[in-house]
Coordinates of C-alpha atoms in Angstrom, one line a residue:
X1 CA -4.0 8.5 -21.7
X2 CA -4.4 6.7 -18.5
X3 CA -7.7 4.8 -19.9
X4 CA -5.9 3.8 -23.1
X5 CA -2.6 2.6 -20.7
X6 CA -5.3 0.7 -18.5
X7 CA -6.9 -0.6 -21.5
X8 CA -3.7 -1.9 -22.7
X9 CA -2.7 -3.6 -19.3
X10 CA -6.3 -5.3 -19.3
X11 CA -6.0 -5.0 -15.5
X12 CA -3.1 -6.6 -14.1
X13 CA -5.6 -8.4 -11.9
X14 CA -6.7 -10.3 -14.8
X15 CA -3.8 -10.5 -17.2
X16 CA -1.9 -13.6 -18.3
X17 CA 1.9 -12.7 -18.4
X18 CA 2.8 -13.1 -22.0
X19 CA 4.8 -16.4 -22.7
X20 CA 5.3 -16.6 -18.9
X21 CA 4.4 -20.0 -17.3
X22 CA 5.4 -21.2 -13.9
X23 CA 6.2 -24.9 -14.0
X24 CA 7.3 -25.7 -10.3
X25 CA 4.8 -28.5 -9.2
X26 CA 7.7 -30.2 -7.1
X27 CA 8.7 -27.2 -5.3
X28 CA 7.5 -26.0 -1.7
X29 CA 5.1 -23.3 -1.8
X30 CA 6.6 -20.2 -0.6
X31 CA 4.1 -17.6 1.2
X32 CA 5.6 -14.2 1.5
X33 CA 4.5 -12.1 5.0
X34 CA 2.9 -8.7 4.1
X35 CA 2.9 -6.1 6.5
X36 CA 0.8 -2.9 6.7
X37 CA -1.1 -0.6 9.4
X38 CA -4.3 0.2 7.2
X39 CA -7.6 -1.5 8.2
X40 CA -9.0 -4.3 6.3
X41 CA -11.3 -2.1 3.9
X42 CA -8.5 0.2 2.9
X43 CA -7.7 0.1 -0.8
X44 CA -4.3 -0.6 0.0
X45 CA -5.3 -4.2 1.5
X46 CA -8.1 -5.2 -1.3
X47 CA -5.3 -4.3 -4.0
X48 CA -2.8 -6.5 -2.3
X49 CA -5.1 -9.3 -1.8
X50 CA -6.0 -9.1 -5.6
X51 CA -2.3 -9.1 -6.2
X52 CA -1.7 -12.1 -4.2
X53 CA -4.5 -13.6 -6.2
X54 CA -2.8 -13.1 -9.4
X55 CA 0.5 -14.4 -8.0
X56 CA -1.0 -17.6 -6.7
X57 CA -2.8 -18.0 -10.3
X58 CA 0.3 -17.4 -12.1
X59 CA 2.5 -19.2 -10.0
X60 CA 0.1 -22.4 -9.8
X61 CA 0.2 -22.0 -6.6
X62 CA 4.1 -21.8 -5.8
X63 CA 3.8 -18.0 -4.6
X64 CA 0.9 -16.6 -2.2
X65 CA 0.6 -13.8 0.0
X66 CA -0.2 -13.7 3.7
X67 CA -0.8 -10.4 4.4
X68 CA -1.1 -8.8 8.1
X69 CA -3.3 -5.4 8.5
X70 CA -3.9 -2.9 10.9
X71 CA -0.4 -3.0 12.5
X72 CA -0.6 -6.7 13.4
X73 CA 3.3 -7.0 12.9
X74 CA 4.2 -3.4 13.8
X75 CA 2.9 0.3 14.2
X76 CA 2.9 2.6 11.0
X77 CA 6.2 4.2 11.6
X78 CA 7.8 0.8 11.9
X79 CA 6.9 -0.6 8.5
X80 CA 10.2 0.0 6.5
X81 CA 12.0 -1.4 9.3
X82 CA 10.2 -4.7 9.3
X83 CA 10.5 -5.0 5.8
X84 CA 14.3 -4.1 5.9
X85 CA 15.3 -6.3 9.0
X86 CA 13.2 -9.1 7.3
X87 CA 10.6 -9.2 9.8
X88 CA 7.8 -9.1 6.4
X89 CA 9.0 -9.8 3.4
X90 CA 6.6 -7.0 2.1
X91 CA 5.5 -4.0 3.9
X92 CA 3.5 -0.5 3.1
X93 CA 5.2 2.0 4.4
X94 CA 4.1 5.6 4.9
X95 CA 7.2 8.1 4.2
X96 CA 6.0 10.7 6.1
X97 CA 5.9 8.5 9.5
X98 CA 9.2 8.7 9.8
X99 CA 10.2 12.4 9.6
X100 CA 13.6 13.4 8.4
X101 CA 14.1 10.0 7.0
X102 CA 12.9 10.1 3.4
X103 CA 14.3 13.7 2.5
X104 CA 13.8 13.4 -1.3
X105 CA 10.4 11.5 -0.8
X106 CA 9.4 14.7 1.3
X107 CA 9.8 16.7 -1.9
X108 CA 6.7 15.2 -3.4
X109 CA 4.8 16.4 -0.3
X110 CA 5.7 19.8 -1.0
X111 CA 2.3 22.3 -1.4
X112 CA 0.7 22.0 -4.7
X113 CA 3.0 19.7 -6.4
X114 CA 2.1 17.6 -9.1
X115 CA 2.6 16.3 -12.4
X116 CA 1.4 18.4 -15.1
X117 CA -0.5 15.3 -16.6
X118 CA -2.7 15.3 -13.4
X119 CA -3.1 15.1 -9.5
X120 CA -4.8 12.3 -9.5
X121 CA -3.5 9.0 -7.9
X122 CA -3.3 7.1 -11.3
X123 CA -0.8 9.7 -12.6
X124 CA 1.2 10.5 -9.2
X125 CA 1.6 7.0 -8.5
X126 CA 2.6 6.0 -11.8
X127 CA 5.2 9.2 -12.4
X128 CA 7.0 8.4 -9.0
X129 CA 7.4 4.8 -9.6
X130 CA 8.6 5.6 -12.8
X131 CA 11.8 7.9 -11.2
X132 CA 11.9 5.5 -8.3
X133 CA 15.0 3.5 -9.6
X134 CA 16.9 6.6 -10.4
X135 CA 16.3 9.1 -7.4
X136 CA 14.7 7.1 -4.7
X137 CA 16.8 3.6 -4.2
X138 CA 19.1 5.2 -1.6
X139 CA 16.2 6.4 0.7
X140 CA 15.2 2.6 0.8
X141 CA 18.5 0.7 1.4
X142 CA 18.1 -3.0 2.1
X143 CA 14.2 -2.8 -0.2
X144 CA 13.2 -3.4 -3.2
X145 CA 10.7 -0.8 -4.1
X146 CA 7.8 -3.1 -5.9
X147 CA 5.7 0.4 -6.8
X148 CA 5.1 3.8 -5.3
X149 CA 1.5 5.1 -4.0
X150 CA 0.3 8.7 -3.8
X151 CA -2.8 9.9 -2.3
X152 CA -5.0 12.3 -4.0
X153 CA -4.3 16.0 -2.4
X154 CA -4.7 15.8 1.5
X155 CA -7.6 17.7 2.6
X156 CA -8.4 19.8 6.1
X157 CA -11.5 18.1 7.8
X158 CA -12.3 20.1 11.2
X159 CA -14.9 19.3 14.1
X160 CA -14.4 22.8 15.9
X161 CA -15.3 25.4 12.9
X162 CA -15.9 25.5 9.2
X163 CA -12.7 27.1 7.4
X164 CA -13.2 29.6 4.6
X165 CA -10.2 31.3 4.7
X166 CA -6.5 31.4 5.9
X167 CA -7.2 33.1 9.2
X168 CA -9.7 30.6 10.1
X169 CA -6.6 28.1 10.8
X170 CA -5.5 30.1 13.6
X171 CA -5.6 28.2 17.3
X172 CA -7.0 24.7 16.0
X173 CA -5.2 21.8 16.8
X174 CA -4.7 19.6 13.5
X175 CA -3.8 16.0 13.4
X176 CA -1.3 15.8 10.6
X177 CA 0.2 13.4 8.2
X178 CA 4.0 13.6 7.5
X179 CA 6.6 16.0 7.6
X180 CA 5.4 18.5 4.9
X181 CA 2.2 19.4 6.7
X182 CA 3.6 19.4 10.0
X183 CA 5.5 22.4 8.7
X184 CA 2.3 23.7 6.4
X185 CA 0.0 23.9 9.7
X186 CA 2.0 26.2 12.1
X187 CA 2.9 28.6 8.8
X188 CA -0.9 28.3 8.5
X189 CA -1.3 29.4 12.3
X190 CA -2.8 26.2 13.5
X191 CA -0.7 23.7 16.0
X192 CA 0.3 20.4 14.5
X193 CA -0.2 17.2 16.7
X194 CA 1.2 13.8 15.7
X195 CA -1.7 11.2 16.6
X196 CA -1.7 7.9 15.1
X197 CA -4.4 7.1 12.4
X198 CA -6.4 4.8 14.1
X199 CA -6.6 7.0 16.9
X200 CA -7.8 9.8 15.3
X201 CA -11.4 9.3 15.8
X202 CA -11.1 8.8 19.5
X203 CA -9.3 12.0 20.0
X204 CA -11.7 14.5 17.7
X205 CA -14.5 12.9 19.9
X206 CA -12.8 13.8 23.0
X207 CA -11.7 17.2 21.8
X208 CA -7.9 16.3 21.8
X209 CA -7.8 17.6 18.2
X210 CA -9.9 20.1 16.3
X211 CA -9.1 18.5 12.7
X212 CA -7.1 16.2 11.0
X213 CA -5.5 15.7 7.6
X214 CA -6.4 13.0 5.1
X215 CA -7.8 12.2 2.2
X216 CA -11.4 11.5 1.5
X217 CA -10.9 7.6 1.2
X218 CA -8.8 7.5 4.3
X219 CA -11.6 9.3 6.1
X220 CA -14.3 6.4 5.2
X221 CA -11.6 3.8 6.1
X222 CA -11.3 5.0 9.6
X223 CA -15.0 6.4 9.9
X224 CA -13.9 9.7 10.5
X225 CA -17.7 11.1 9.0
X226 CA -19.2 10.5 12.4
X227 CA -16.9 13.0 14.2
X228 CA -16.0 15.3 11.8
X229 CA -18.1 18.4 10.9
X230 CA -16.4 20.2 7.7
X231 CA -13.7 19.5 5.0
X232 CA -12.2 22.2 3.0
X233 CA -11.4 21.6 -0.9
X234 CA -8.8 21.5 -2.4
X235 CA -6.4 19.8 -0.8
X236 CA -2.8 21.4 -0.4
X237 CA -0.6 18.3 -0.2
X238 CA -0.1 14.8 -0.7
X239 CA 1.2 11.4 1.1
X240 CA 3.4 9.1 -0.5
X241 CA 3.8 5.4 0.1
X242 CA 6.2 2.5 -1.0
X243 CA 5.2 -1.0 -1.3
X244 CA 8.6 -2.4 -0.5
X245 CA 10.2 -6.1 -0.5
X246 CA 13.3 -7.2 1.5
X247 CA 15.7 -6.8 -0.9
X248 CA 17.7 -10.3 0.0
X249 CA 14.1 -12.2 0.1
X250 CA 13.7 -11.5 -3.4
X251 CA 17.5 -12.3 -4.5
X252 CA 16.3 -15.8 -2.6
X253 CA 13.5 -16.5 -4.8
X254 CA 13.7 -18.8 -7.8
X255 CA 14.4 -17.0 -10.9
X256 CA 10.7 -17.5 -12.3
X257 CA 9.1 -16.4 -9.2
X258 CA 11.6 -13.0 -9.4
X259 CA 10.4 -12.6 -13.1
X260 CA 6.6 -12.9 -11.9
X261 CA 7.0 -10.2 -9.3
X262 CA 8.8 -8.3 -11.8
X263 CA 6.1 -8.4 -14.4
X264 CA 3.4 -7.7 -11.9
X265 CA 4.6 -4.6 -10.2
X266 CA 6.1 -1.5 -11.4
X267 CA 4.5 1.5 -13.1
X268 CA 1.8 -0.3 -14.4
X269 CA 0.9 -1.7 -11.1
X270 CA 1.2 1.8 -9.3
X271 CA -1.4 3.3 -12.6
X272 CA -3.6 0.3 -11.2
X273 CA -3.3 0.9 -7.7
X274 CA -3.5 4.5 -8.2
X275 CA -6.7 4.3 -10.4
X276 CA -8.4 2.1 -7.5
X277 CA -7.0 5.0 -5.3
X278 CA -8.9 7.5 -7.4
X279 CA -12.2 5.4 -7.1
X280 CA -12.2 5.1 -3.4
X281 CA -11.6 8.9 -2.7
X282 CA -14.7 9.7 -5.0
X283 CA -16.5 7.2 -2.4
X284 CA -15.0 8.6 0.6
X285 CA -16.2 12.1 -0.7
X286 CA -19.6 10.4 -1.0
X287 CA -19.6 9.1 2.4
X288 CA -18.5 12.2 3.9
X289 CA -21.7 14.0 2.4
X290 CA -23.7 11.1 3.5
X291 CA -22.6 11.5 7.0
X292 CA -23.7 15.5 6.9
X293 CA -20.3 16.6 6.5
X294 CA -20.2 20.4 5.2
X295 CA -17.5 20.8 2.2
X296 CA -16.1 24.1 1.5
X297 CA -14.4 25.5 -1.6
X298 CA -11.5 27.4 -0.5
X299 CA -11.6 31.1 -2.6
X300 CA -9.3 31.6 -5.4
X301 CA -8.1 34.7 -3.2
X302 CA -7.3 32.5 -0.5
X303 CA -5.4 29.7 -2.6
X304 CA -3.1 32.3 -3.6
X305 CA -2.7 33.5 0.2
X306 CA -1.6 30.3 1.1
X307 CA 0.5 29.4 -1.8
X308 CA 2.4 32.9 -1.0
X309 CA 2.9 31.4 3.0
X310 CA 4.2 28.1 2.1
X311 CA 6.3 29.2 -0.6
X312 CA 9.5 29.2 1.3
X313 CA 9.3 25.6 2.2
X314 CA 10.1 24.6 -1.4
X315 CA 13.4 26.6 -1.2
X316 CA 14.1 25.1 2.2
X317 CA 13.4 21.6 1.3
X318 CA 15.8 22.0 -2.2
X319 CA 18.7 23.7 -0.3
X320 CA 19.0 21.4 2.4
X321 CA 19.3 18.4 -0.3
X322 CA 21.8 20.7 -2.2
X323 CA 23.8 20.8 0.7
X324 CA 24.2 16.9 1.3
X325 CA 24.9 16.9 -2.6
X326 CA 21.6 14.9 -3.1
X327 CA 19.8 15.8 -6.6
X328 CA 16.6 17.0 -5.0
X329 CA 15.6 19.9 -7.7
X330 CA 16.1 17.2 -10.5
X331 CA 13.8 14.7 -9.0
X332 CA 11.1 17.7 -8.4
X333 CA 11.3 19.0 -11.6
X334 CA 11.4 15.7 -13.2
X335 CA 8.2 14.5 -11.0
X336 CA 6.6 17.8 -11.8
X337 CA 7.2 18.0 -15.5

């Protein structure tokens, strides 16, 4: 299904928007400031660069992107505020970096939650983007969601000892990514520590932490294969991102440029981006193996134990949203159907 969709799209990086040509040669070119916290070798930076090339080509140079990677405009937990306050026109925000702020989004990161169509990023990113207008706009006030992205399931990686059963988590200090993993880790018997992504390698090398939670692609981006010894499959949770634009900035653009942004983002872009994420995940796994990291598969009996241990998190999250009158169950059901 994903292959068919991408074939129809022809890849957004090369598509000419049907029936859409911009003739604004006399107008002043507009350069949008794009902020993210990830290194320039990350999938996000590469795909944003490609999108910028599409915008420049389709607008005949009237709309371009100026991309500021690696937290140049602000740290990971400030990305959404940067775009909402207009410091950046567009930003890549990690929902889990601001605990308690995105309660609806936290549902996507619940243990073992994914659409029945699949848990790869092309499927999950598209589905989440499709649901965003109905369920997620209120959590992104002042922002226009261009597309959502969901990582492949986040894995546990350790340097101290290999994990093959739930009891092996006991006593480990693990860097976490997001509110859900902050709750998951102690239930498994380990201690969650908040460490910025770019500081993870140094924290592992110094023994401040014994492990970290990342998808494989992030391990490669931050070069963690040099300080990690073990990885555990399958992943338990996911991390979610929004590529968001300052709403006032979007409304200030000429109608033809607004249309161009609309036509090159949304669910189709989310699926294309997710497919790139999936390729990066495989390459990241290959990178870890090449670095000598040993990958263990958690036995089915232990997976069942973990699911039973973590089951209360879902009920608690939905109950809290119900108290505030928010449609958490409807959203989660729609996402996982």
